Amino acid sequence: MSFPKGFLWGTSISAEQVEGGWNEGGKSPVQIDYAAAGDASHMRKVWFLNADGTRGSMPAFGKLPEGAKYQLFDDIHYTNHDAADFYHHWKEDLALFAEMGFTTFNTSLAWSRIYPYGVQGGVNKEGVEFYRNVFTEARRLGMDPVITLYKYDEPVWFEETYGGWENRAMIDEFVEFAKVCFREYKGLITKWMTFNEINILLMFRQMGNSNLPMQNIYEQIHNQIIASARSVKAAHEIDPDLKVGCMIAGICSYPLTPDPEDVMANYVNFQENFCYCADAMVRGAYPSFAKRMWDQDSVTLEVTDEDKKDMLEGKADFLGFSYYSSSCITTHDAEKGSGNVFSGAKNPYLKASDWGWTIDPTGYKYMLHTLNDRYQVPLFDVENGLGAYDKVEEDGSIHDDYRIAYLKAHIEKLKEAVNEGVNIFGYTTWGGLDLVSASTGQMDKRYGMIYVDMNDKGEGTFERKRKDSFFWYKKVCESNGEVIE
Ligand code: BG6
């Protein structure tokens, strides 16, 4: 059993979760710059000032109440402001990536560094040069980066100017941003992804973890799907060799019981939370069950003939996805699963992380086959990993055998799937450099093979340390997955 020659190995990070430098280099603020950290059982919250001068908070991705304004408060520590300080440590971090034998890495571009105030405000050259330096150095070190254009970080300026993604004006803004990136980094970046986990709002709608009306959620997603399709078309015009993929949060769920109602409910979960977006982006049209979803959520979505044409002509070249955990679906009363992000019933066969995320390598293989069978395009695993508390020993070592065990079990299943014919060209672990958690805003929830000395309270030096998993993953990458022990 082996991986194909040229299979890409590396890790994935994201602009808002690693960079810091939140108000440096001409960058404008994004919503998450106003978010405080939560903890293992509390999601992070975004804080603002109400029109009447009182303080308010809401879930990330939420909408400000009428008249409210984002505002920083002295008694809150904002973990994203410095994050892992990649903005100032990127050379050192890339050298560590190369030391591990990476042939790729994934990160996102902060739109707020490239177009801080939209097209009318002009391109911020400093932002463009920052990423050019990062990509040039990555290439020099032998890595072929796969870059995501948008990951949860719409500049606040867009929200204030257009009201956000439910406004179709955002489509043109995004496509211009995408075109600048495709042109500026031509030759440096050959593989792109448009939107990270574009289905996340659909997942939140099911969990009730959003203050957005249904109509708004579907409009936002639709406009992003159209922006993505038009960007794919633009990329192919700028350089026919560019490959542009989509990225969907992976869903693996099981019916809790053999009751046919549970089996049906489980399938519907997959249709609604994964296939709705993936079908639109990979097959180029909304699936037949989309109408059922719009009706059940009392949504009227305007899909123009031009939209339909764009979706068909701007199909994604590959399907990127994340996978962490699986869940169980049931129509019966059952004990709830403990994950802060994944909903569903408790699976008695699986252990879970300290954040309640089940650990399920077989579910990973199940999902790889499901996606391969349904979509028939190359797959790319952008995110997979274990968030855990790490302990630094007195001698500075970090023995994260739990993380090695998680990654090893998943890479073994990946290898089996590849040998059974699954068409996948790369695997990047999530957060190889410790970073700010997206759901809780914590630094202490660590995914990295590289430790970053910074905690939830803002205490630390940003010094980097190699964990045990660093040395283990180095062997995996350098042997093209032959050595997993
Ligand atoms: C993925 C996101 O869904 O999950 C990442 O794309 C995120 O941004 C990752 O960090 C892990 O989630 P969390 O909440 O543990 O950071």
Short mmCIF file of C-alpha atoms and ligand atoms in Angstrom, two decimals:
data_model
loop_
_atom_site.label_atom_id
_atom_site.label_comp_id
_atom_site.label_asym_id
_atom_site.label_seq_id
_atom_site.Cartn_x
_atom_site.Cartn_y
_atom_site.Cartn_z
CA MET A 1 0.00 0.00 0.00
CA SER A 2 1.42 3.41 -0.87
CA PHE A 3 0.54 6.98 -1.77
CA PRO A 4 0.96 8.16 -5.36
CA LYS A 5 4.18 9.96 -6.27
CA GLY A 6 3.78 13.72 -5.79
CA PHE A 7 1.01 13.37 -3.18
CA LEU A 8 0.98 16.69 -1.28
CA TRP A 9 1.78 16.70 2.45
CA GLY A 10 1.65 19.65 4.78
CA THR A 11 -0.55 21.59 7.13
CA SER A 12 -3.31 24.16 6.92
CA ILE A 13 -3.54 27.47 8.77
CA SER A 14 -5.60 30.59 8.12
CA ALA A 15 -4.97 34.31 8.01
CA GLU A 16 -7.24 35.35 10.86
CA GLN A 17 -6.20 32.43 13.08
CA VAL A 18 -2.40 32.75 12.80
CA GLU A 19 -1.40 36.14 11.49
CA GLY A 20 -2.16 38.68 14.18
CA GLY A 21 -0.95 42.12 13.04
CA TRP A 22 -4.65 42.88 13.06
CA ASN A 23 -4.19 46.62 12.48
CA GLU A 24 -0.81 46.55 10.73
CA GLY A 25 0.25 46.83 7.10
CA GLY A 26 -2.87 48.69 6.00
CA LYS A 27 -5.24 45.90 7.08
CA SER A 28 -8.78 46.92 8.00
CA PRO A 29 -10.68 45.21 10.85
CA VAL A 30 -12.75 42.04 10.47
CA GLN A 31 -15.57 40.91 12.75
CA ILE A 32 -13.44 38.41 14.63
CA ASP A 33 -11.11 41.23 15.74
CA TYR A 34 -13.92 42.08 18.20
CA ALA A 35 -14.37 38.55 19.56
CA ALA A 36 -13.36 37.36 23.02
CA ALA A 37 -12.25 33.81 23.76
CA GLY A 38 -14.71 31.26 25.18
CA ASP A 39 -13.69 27.93 26.68
CA ALA A 40 -14.19 24.19 26.16
CA SER A 41 -17.92 24.48 26.74
CA HIS A 42 -18.59 28.04 25.54
CA MET A 43 -18.30 29.32 22.00
CA ARG A 44 -16.59 32.64 21.52
CA LYS A 45 -18.66 35.83 21.33
CA VAL A 46 -18.35 39.05 19.35
CA TRP A 47 -18.75 42.21 21.45
CA PHE A 48 -20.24 45.53 20.39
CA LEU A 49 -21.79 48.75 21.65
CA ASN A 50 -25.55 49.11 21.33
CA ALA A 51 -27.13 52.35 20.14
CA ASP A 52 -28.17 53.07 23.76
CA GLY A 53 -24.56 52.79 24.99
CA THR A 54 -24.93 49.33 26.58
CA ARG A 55 -22.60 46.48 25.79
CA GLY A 56 -23.86 43.58 23.69
CA SER A 57 -22.57 40.28 22.34
CA MET A 58 -23.56 37.78 19.68
CA PRO A 59 -22.25 34.56 18.08
CA ALA A 60 -19.54 34.91 15.43
CA PHE A 61 -20.98 35.38 11.90
CA GLY A 62 -23.99 37.10 13.49
CA LYS A 63 -25.59 40.40 12.48
CA LEU A 64 -25.26 43.55 14.59
CA PRO A 65 -28.52 44.87 16.05
CA GLU A 66 -29.85 48.08 14.48
CA GLY A 67 -27.64 51.06 15.41
CA ALA A 68 -24.95 48.95 17.16
CA LYS A 69 -21.24 49.32 16.37
CA TYR A 70 -18.26 47.01 16.80
CA GLN A 71 -16.20 48.26 19.70
CA LEU A 72 -13.11 47.13 21.64
CA PHE A 73 -13.29 47.00 25.46
CA ASP A 74 -10.28 47.35 27.76
CA ASP A 75 -11.26 44.41 29.97
CA ILE A 76 -11.39 41.91 27.09
CA HIS A 77 -8.36 40.11 25.69
CA TYR A 78 -8.70 39.65 21.94
CA THR A 79 -6.81 36.49 20.99
CA ASN A 80 -6.97 37.21 17.26
CA HIS A 81 -5.16 40.54 17.54
CA ASP A 82 -1.82 38.77 17.82
CA ALA A 83 -2.93 35.17 17.18
CA ALA A 84 0.30 33.17 16.64
CA ASP A 85 2.00 36.32 15.31
CA PHE A 86 2.71 34.67 11.98
CA TYR A 87 2.70 38.21 10.56
CA HIS A 88 6.10 38.71 12.18
CA HIS A 89 7.29 35.08 12.40
CA TRP A 90 6.39 33.77 8.94
CA LYS A 91 9.98 33.14 7.82
CA GLU A 92 10.72 31.07 10.89
CA ASP A 93 7.42 29.21 10.51
CA LEU A 94 7.99 28.38 6.86
CA ALA A 95 11.47 27.11 7.72
CA LEU A 96 9.91 24.79 10.31
CA PHE A 97 7.36 23.62 7.73
CA ALA A 98 10.17 22.84 5.32
CA GLU A 99 12.12 21.07 8.05
CA MET A 100 9.12 18.73 8.43
CA GLY A 101 9.40 17.90 4.73
CA PHE A 102 6.18 19.63 3.67
CA THR A 103 5.52 19.73 -0.05
CA THR A 104 2.58 22.08 0.45
CA PHE A 105 0.78 24.17 3.01
CA ASN A 106 -2.58 25.88 2.96
CA THR A 107 -3.43 29.29 4.29
CA SER A 108 -5.99 31.94 3.46
CA LEU A 109 -5.41 35.50 2.30
CA ALA A 110 -6.89 38.23 4.44
CA TRP A 111 -9.17 40.15 2.04
CA SER A 112 -8.80 43.00 4.54
CA ARG A 113 -5.06 43.20 3.67
CA ILE A 114 -5.61 43.22 -0.12
CA TYR A 115 -8.76 45.36 -0.42
CA PRO A 116 -9.26 46.84 3.08
CA TYR A 117 -11.96 49.24 1.89
CA GLY A 118 -13.34 47.49 -1.18
CA VAL A 119 -12.53 48.10 -4.82
CA GLN A 120 -13.25 51.84 -4.45
CA GLY A 121 -10.47 52.11 -1.82
CA GLY A 122 -7.90 50.50 -4.12
CA VAL A 123 -5.48 47.63 -3.68
CA ASN A 124 -3.26 47.80 -0.59
CA LYS A 125 0.23 47.17 -2.01
CA GLU A 126 1.68 46.35 1.39
CA GLY A 127 -0.79 43.48 1.79
CA VAL A 128 -0.07 42.18 -1.71
CA GLU A 129 3.68 42.24 -1.03
CA PHE A 130 3.29 40.50 2.34
CA TYR A 131 1.76 37.45 0.70
CA ARG A 132 4.14 37.61 -2.28
CA ASN A 133 7.05 37.34 0.15
CA VAL A 134 5.42 34.42 1.97
CA PHE A 135 4.67 32.53 -1.25
CA THR A 136 8.08 33.21 -2.78
CA GLU A 137 9.82 31.91 0.31
CA ALA A 138 7.54 28.85 0.43
CA ARG A 139 8.44 28.03 -3.18
CA ARG A 140 12.13 28.55 -2.48
CA LEU A 141 11.79 26.00 0.33
CA GLY A 142 10.19 23.45 -2.00
CA MET A 143 6.53 23.91 -1.08
CA ASP A 144 3.64 24.29 -3.54
CA PRO A 145 1.10 26.27 -1.47
CA VAL A 146 -2.65 25.81 -1.99
CA ILE A 147 -4.31 29.11 -1.12
CA THR A 148 -7.82 29.88 0.10
CA LEU A 149 -9.26 33.24 -0.89
CA TYR A 150 -11.80 33.62 1.89
CA LYS A 151 -12.00 32.14 5.33
CA TYR A 152 -14.54 33.67 7.69
CA ASP A 153 -13.02 37.16 7.45
CA GLU A 154 -15.16 39.61 5.60
CA PRO A 155 -13.78 43.10 6.26
CA VAL A 156 -16.12 45.09 8.52
CA TRP A 157 -16.12 47.80 5.85
CA PHE A 158 -18.21 45.52 3.60
CA GLU A 159 -20.71 44.88 6.36
CA GLU A 160 -21.02 48.61 7.02
CA THR A 161 -21.21 49.50 3.32
CA TYR A 162 -23.33 46.69 1.85
CA GLY A 163 -24.83 44.98 4.88
CA GLY A 164 -22.75 41.88 4.15
CA TRP A 165 -22.96 38.80 1.94
CA GLU A 166 -26.72 38.91 1.45
CA ASN A 167 -26.10 41.89 -0.86
CA ARG A 168 -25.26 40.87 -4.43
CA ALA A 169 -22.80 43.77 -4.65
CA MET A 170 -20.46 41.51 -2.68
CA ILE A 171 -20.19 39.19 -5.70
CA ASP A 172 -18.44 41.82 -7.84
CA GLU A 173 -16.25 42.90 -4.92
CA PHE A 174 -15.12 39.34 -4.34
CA VAL A 175 -14.49 38.55 -8.01
CA GLU A 176 -12.28 41.66 -8.31
CA PHE A 177 -10.37 40.57 -5.22
CA ALA A 178 -9.97 37.07 -6.66
CA LYS A 179 -8.74 38.42 -10.00
CA VAL A 180 -6.10 40.59 -8.31
CA CYS A 181 -4.85 37.52 -6.42
CA PHE A 182 -4.80 35.28 -9.51
CA ARG A 183 -2.85 37.92 -11.45
CA GLU A 184 -0.45 39.01 -8.71
CA TYR A 185 0.51 35.46 -7.73
CA LYS A 186 0.53 33.94 -11.22
CA GLY A 187 3.38 31.44 -11.34
CA LEU A 188 3.65 31.35 -7.54
CA ILE A 189 0.28 29.77 -6.77
CA THR A 190 -1.23 27.18 -9.08
CA LYS A 191 -4.00 25.80 -6.83
CA TRP A 192 -6.65 27.91 -5.16
CA MET A 193 -9.79 27.42 -3.14
CA THR A 194 -12.49 30.08 -3.12
CA PHE A 195 -14.50 29.86 0.16
CA ASN A 196 -13.55 27.88 3.24
CA GLU A 197 -16.35 25.69 4.59
CA ILE A 198 -19.02 27.51 2.63
CA ASN A 199 -21.64 25.25 4.26
CA ILE A 200 -20.86 26.39 7.81
CA LEU A 201 -23.91 28.66 8.06
CA LEU A 202 -26.17 25.77 7.08
CA MET A 203 -24.64 23.71 9.87
CA PHE A 204 -25.13 26.59 12.33
CA ARG A 205 -28.76 26.98 11.24
CA GLN A 206 -29.38 23.41 12.31
CA MET A 207 -27.66 23.89 15.66
CA GLY A 208 -29.44 27.17 16.34
CA ASN A 209 -26.03 28.77 16.77
CA SER A 210 -26.75 31.87 14.71
CA ASN A 211 -28.85 35.00 15.01
CA LEU A 212 -29.31 35.14 11.24
CA PRO A 213 -32.75 34.70 9.66
CA MET A 214 -33.01 31.70 7.28
CA GLN A 215 -33.58 33.95 4.28
CA ASN A 216 -30.33 35.72 5.06
CA ILE A 217 -28.36 32.46 5.45
CA TYR A 218 -29.47 31.12 2.07
CA GLU A 219 -28.85 34.45 0.34
CA GLN A 220 -25.35 34.71 1.78
CA ILE A 221 -24.49 31.20 0.64
CA HIS A 222 -26.00 31.72 -2.80
CA ASN A 223 -24.03 34.92 -3.38
CA GLN A 224 -20.85 33.17 -2.28
CA ILE A 225 -21.57 30.25 -4.64
CA ILE A 226 -22.00 32.69 -7.54
CA ALA A 227 -18.89 34.65 -6.51
CA SER A 228 -16.99 31.37 -6.43
CA ALA A 229 -18.22 30.24 -9.86
CA ARG A 230 -17.35 33.58 -11.46
CA SER A 231 -13.92 33.47 -9.82
CA VAL A 232 -13.27 29.98 -11.20
CA LYS A 233 -14.13 31.25 -14.68
CA ALA A 234 -11.91 34.31 -14.23
CA ALA A 235 -9.01 32.15 -13.01
CA HIS A 236 -9.18 29.93 -16.10
CA GLU A 237 -9.19 33.01 -18.33
CA ILE A 238 -6.16 34.49 -16.54
CA ASP A 239 -4.23 31.22 -16.60
CA PRO A 240 -5.74 28.04 -18.05
CA ASP A 241 -3.38 25.97 -15.89
CA LEU A 242 -4.84 27.26 -12.61
CA LYS A 243 -6.87 24.75 -10.61
CA VAL A 244 -9.55 26.26 -8.41
CA GLY A 245 -11.42 24.16 -5.91
CA CYS A 246 -14.23 24.62 -3.43
CA MET A 247 -13.94 23.76 0.26
CA ILE A 248 -16.79 22.23 2.23
CA ALA A 249 -16.87 21.24 5.90
CA GLY A 250 -16.92 17.44 5.85
CA ILE A 251 -20.02 15.69 7.17
CA CYS A 252 -19.91 12.12 8.36
CA SER A 253 -23.00 11.05 10.25
CA TYR A 254 -24.67 7.74 11.02
CA PRO A 255 -28.27 6.82 11.80
CA LEU A 256 -28.32 6.14 15.56
CA THR A 257 -30.70 3.18 15.10
CA PRO A 258 -31.85 1.00 12.18
CA ASP A 259 -35.27 2.66 12.35
CA PRO A 260 -35.85 3.68 8.71
CA GLU A 261 -36.85 7.13 9.98
CA ASP A 262 -33.36 7.52 11.45
CA VAL A 263 -31.75 6.26 8.25
CA MET A 264 -33.74 8.78 6.23
CA ALA A 265 -33.02 11.62 8.66
CA ASN A 266 -29.33 10.82 8.45
CA TYR A 267 -29.35 10.94 4.67
CA VAL A 268 -31.21 14.24 4.75
CA ASN A 269 -28.53 15.58 7.11
CA PHE A 270 -25.86 14.76 4.53
CA GLN A 271 -27.93 16.21 1.68
CA GLU A 272 -28.68 19.47 3.44
CA ASN A 273 -25.43 20.16 5.21
CA PHE A 274 -22.94 18.92 2.61
CA CYS A 275 -24.45 18.18 -0.80
CA TYR A 276 -26.49 21.38 -1.09
CA CYS A 277 -23.27 23.40 -1.43
CA ALA A 278 -21.03 20.71 -2.93
CA ASP A 279 -23.51 19.86 -5.70
CA ALA A 280 -23.87 23.53 -6.58
CA MET A 281 -20.11 24.03 -6.77
CA VAL A 282 -18.87 20.73 -8.18
CA ARG A 283 -21.80 19.65 -10.37
CA GLY A 284 -22.71 23.22 -11.30
CA ALA A 285 -26.38 23.20 -10.22
CA TYR A 286 -28.43 23.05 -7.05
CA PRO A 287 -29.59 19.51 -6.27
CA SER A 288 -33.19 18.41 -6.73
CA PHE A 289 -33.84 18.52 -2.97
CA ALA A 290 -32.86 22.22 -2.75
CA LYS A 291 -36.48 23.25 -3.34
CA ARG A 292 -37.57 21.13 -0.39
CA MET A 293 -35.04 22.96 1.81
CA TRP A 294 -36.14 26.41 0.66
CA ASP A 295 -39.79 25.50 1.23
CA GLN A 296 -39.23 23.97 4.65
CA ASP A 297 -37.20 27.02 5.75
CA SER A 298 -39.70 29.44 4.15
CA VAL A 299 -37.04 30.92 1.91
CA THR A 300 -37.51 32.51 -1.49
CA LEU A 301 -34.21 32.43 -3.30
CA GLU A 302 -33.71 34.33 -6.52
CA VAL A 303 -31.57 32.19 -8.83
CA THR A 304 -31.30 34.05 -12.12
CA ASP A 305 -30.61 32.47 -15.52
CA GLU A 306 -27.22 34.14 -15.45
CA ASP A 307 -26.53 32.56 -12.04
CA LYS A 308 -27.39 29.13 -13.43
CA LYS A 309 -25.08 29.70 -16.39
CA ASP A 310 -22.24 30.88 -14.13
CA MET A 311 -22.64 27.86 -11.85
CA LEU A 312 -22.36 25.49 -14.81
CA GLU A 313 -19.42 27.31 -16.39
CA GLY A 314 -17.60 27.87 -13.09
CA LYS A 315 -17.58 24.37 -11.66
CA ALA A 316 -14.82 23.70 -9.14
CA ASP A 317 -11.80 21.79 -10.42
CA PHE A 318 -11.46 19.84 -7.20
CA LEU A 319 -13.28 19.27 -3.94
CA GLY A 320 -11.50 20.37 -0.76
CA PHE A 321 -12.95 19.38 2.59
CA SER A 322 -12.24 19.19 6.31
CA TYR A 323 -12.78 16.20 8.56
CA TYR A 324 -12.51 16.04 12.34
CA SER A 325 -15.35 14.07 13.77
CA SER A 326 -18.58 12.16 13.11
CA SER A 327 -22.04 12.39 14.64
CA CYS A 328 -25.25 10.36 15.01
CA ILE A 329 -28.68 11.39 13.79
CA THR A 330 -31.92 10.16 15.29
CA THR A 331 -35.62 10.90 15.40
CA HIS A 332 -35.83 9.35 18.89
CA ASP A 333 -35.04 10.80 22.29
CA ALA A 334 -31.36 10.15 22.89
CA GLU A 335 -28.42 11.44 24.87
CA LYS A 336 -26.88 14.40 23.06
CA GLY A 337 -23.33 14.31 21.73
CA SER A 338 -20.97 16.59 23.62
CA GLY A 339 -19.28 18.49 20.77
CA ASN A 340 -19.45 22.28 20.83
CA VAL A 341 -19.66 22.47 17.05
CA PHE A 342 -21.09 19.14 15.90
CA SER A 343 -24.69 18.45 16.81
CA GLY A 344 -26.36 15.05 17.03
CA ALA A 345 -26.75 12.14 19.42
CA LYS A 346 -23.99 10.51 21.44
CA ASN A 347 -22.24 7.60 19.72
CA PRO A 348 -21.56 4.94 22.38
CA TYR A 349 -18.75 3.41 20.31
CA LEU A 350 -16.52 6.47 20.10
CA LYS A 351 -14.24 8.37 22.43
CA ALA A 352 -14.12 12.15 22.22
CA SER A 353 -11.58 14.97 22.61
CA ASP A 354 -11.64 17.36 25.59
CA TRP A 355 -13.95 19.53 23.49
CA GLY A 356 -16.33 16.62 22.95
CA TRP A 357 -15.41 16.00 19.30
CA THR A 358 -15.64 12.27 18.59
CA ILE A 359 -12.54 10.53 17.28
CA ASP A 360 -13.53 8.39 14.31
CA PRO A 361 -10.91 7.39 11.69
CA THR A 362 -13.30 4.88 10.11
CA GLY A 363 -15.79 7.71 9.59
CA TYR A 364 -13.03 9.50 7.72
CA LYS A 365 -12.61 6.58 5.31
CA TYR A 366 -16.38 6.34 4.95
CA MET A 367 -16.54 10.01 4.03
CA LEU A 368 -13.61 9.76 1.58
CA HIS A 369 -15.41 7.00 -0.32
CA THR A 370 -18.75 8.79 -0.21
CA LEU A 371 -17.30 11.98 -1.69
CA ASN A 372 -15.25 10.12 -4.26
CA ASP A 373 -18.27 8.14 -5.42
CA ARG A 374 -20.64 11.09 -5.58
CA TYR A 375 -18.44 13.82 -7.06
CA GLN A 376 -15.87 12.09 -9.30
CA VAL A 377 -13.40 14.99 -9.11
CA PRO A 378 -10.00 15.04 -7.38
CA LEU A 379 -10.32 15.43 -3.62
CA PHE A 380 -8.07 17.44 -1.29
CA ASP A 381 -8.15 17.02 2.47
CA VAL A 382 -7.51 20.51 3.76
CA GLU A 383 -8.11 19.96 7.48
CA ASN A 384 -7.81 17.06 9.87
CA GLY A 385 -6.51 17.16 13.41
CA LEU A 386 -7.00 16.97 17.14
CA GLY A 387 -7.47 20.01 19.39
CA ALA A 388 -5.93 19.29 22.79
CA TYR A 389 -4.30 20.86 25.83
CA ASP A 390 -0.50 20.44 25.64
CA LYS A 391 1.95 20.44 28.52
CA VAL A 392 5.44 21.86 28.16
CA GLU A 393 7.89 19.80 30.25
CA GLU A 394 10.69 21.45 32.21
CA ASP A 395 13.18 20.65 29.48
CA GLY A 396 10.88 22.28 26.90
CA SER A 397 9.72 19.04 25.29
CA ILE A 398 6.02 18.41 24.52
CA HIS A 399 4.88 14.80 24.50
CA ASP A 400 1.70 14.91 22.43
CA ASP A 401 1.30 11.18 21.84
CA TYR A 402 -2.54 11.67 21.74
CA ARG A 403 -2.12 13.88 18.66
CA ILE A 404 0.21 11.39 16.99
CA ALA A 405 -2.30 8.61 17.69
CA TYR A 406 -5.15 10.64 16.14
CA LEU A 407 -3.22 11.62 13.02
CA LYS A 408 -1.70 8.16 12.58
CA ALA A 409 -5.11 6.47 12.72
CA HIS A 410 -6.53 8.91 10.14
CA ILE A 411 -3.56 8.68 7.78
CA GLU A 412 -3.80 4.88 7.90
CA LYS A 413 -7.44 5.11 6.80
CA LEU A 414 -6.49 7.64 4.14
CA LYS A 415 -3.90 5.21 2.81
CA GLU A 416 -6.46 2.39 2.70
CA ALA A 417 -8.91 4.62 0.85
CA VAL A 418 -6.24 5.69 -1.67
CA ASN A 419 -5.39 2.06 -2.29
CA GLU A 420 -9.06 1.29 -2.79
CA GLY A 421 -9.16 3.88 -5.56
CA VAL A 422 -10.12 7.17 -3.90
CA ASN A 423 -8.77 10.00 -6.05
CA ILE A 424 -7.15 12.47 -3.64
CA PHE A 425 -4.05 14.57 -4.28
CA GLY A 426 -3.09 15.89 -0.86
CA TYR A 427 -3.52 15.94 2.89
CA THR A 428 -2.87 18.89 5.17
CA THR A 429 -3.36 18.52 8.92
CA TRP A 430 -5.23 21.35 10.57
CA GLY A 431 -3.24 23.97 12.45
CA GLY A 432 0.27 22.50 12.35
CA LEU A 433 1.28 25.77 13.95
CA ASP A 434 -0.73 26.41 17.15
CA LEU A 435 -3.39 29.02 16.40
CA VAL A 436 -6.62 30.60 17.63
CA SER A 437 -9.57 28.19 17.68
CA ALA A 438 -12.35 29.23 15.34
CA SER A 439 -15.20 28.09 17.56
CA THR A 440 -13.91 29.05 21.00
CA GLY A 441 -11.26 31.70 20.24
CA GLN A 442 -8.81 29.88 22.47
CA MET A 443 -5.05 29.60 21.96
CA ASP A 444 -5.02 26.80 24.55
CA LYS A 445 -6.95 24.50 22.24
CA ARG A 446 -3.91 23.36 20.29
CA TYR A 447 -3.70 21.45 17.02
CA GLY A 448 -0.06 22.13 16.21
CA MET A 449 3.04 20.09 15.72
CA ILE A 450 4.75 23.40 16.41
CA TYR A 451 3.99 24.84 19.84
CA VAL A 452 3.47 28.60 20.08
CA ASP A 453 4.14 30.07 23.50
CA MET A 454 0.94 32.09 23.92
CA ASN A 455 -2.17 31.38 25.98
CA ASP A 456 -5.79 32.51 26.15
CA LYS A 457 -4.93 35.41 28.44
CA GLY A 458 -2.25 36.84 26.17
CA GLU A 459 0.65 35.56 28.27
CA GLY A 460 3.66 34.24 26.36
CA THR A 461 6.58 35.08 24.13
CA PHE A 462 5.50 33.55 20.79
CA GLU A 463 8.54 31.29 20.95
CA ARG A 464 8.15 28.21 18.73
CA LYS A 465 8.92 24.69 19.99
CA ARG A 466 8.89 21.34 18.22
CA LYS A 467 6.44 18.86 19.76
CA ASP A 468 6.94 15.07 19.54
CA SER A 469 4.39 15.09 16.70
CA PHE A 470 6.76 17.35 14.75
CA PHE A 471 9.38 14.61 14.52
CA TRP A 472 6.75 11.94 13.82
CA TYR A 473 5.01 13.89 11.02
CA LYS A 474 8.40 14.73 9.47
CA LYS A 475 8.93 11.01 8.89
CA VAL A 476 5.45 10.68 7.37
CA CYS A 477 6.02 13.58 4.95
CA GLU A 478 9.57 12.64 4.02
CA SER A 479 8.60 9.05 3.28
CA ASN A 480 5.45 10.04 1.30
CA GLY A 481 3.35 8.28 3.92
CA GLU A 482 5.37 5.03 3.89
CA VAL A 483 6.47 5.49 7.50
CA ILE A 484 3.48 6.09 9.78
CA GLU A 485 4.76 4.33 12.89
C1 BG6 B 1 -12.58 24.01 10.80
C2 BG6 B 1 -12.25 25.44 10.46
O1 BG6 B 1 -13.92 23.78 10.63
O2 BG6 B 1 -12.37 23.64 12.13
C3 BG6 B 1 -11.01 25.94 11.20
O3 BG6 B 1 -12.06 25.59 9.07
C4 BG6 B 1 -11.11 25.58 12.64
O4 BG6 B 1 -10.90 27.33 11.01
C5 BG6 B 1 -11.17 24.07 12.73
O5 BG6 B 1 -10.09 26.10 13.42
C6 BG6 B 1 -11.15 23.52 14.13
O6 BG6 B 1 -12.15 24.12 14.87
P1 BG6 B 1 -11.83 24.82 16.24
O7 BG6 B 1 -13.11 25.37 16.68
O8 BG6 B 1 -11.32 23.74 17.13
O9 BG6 B 1 -10.81 25.84 15.96
#
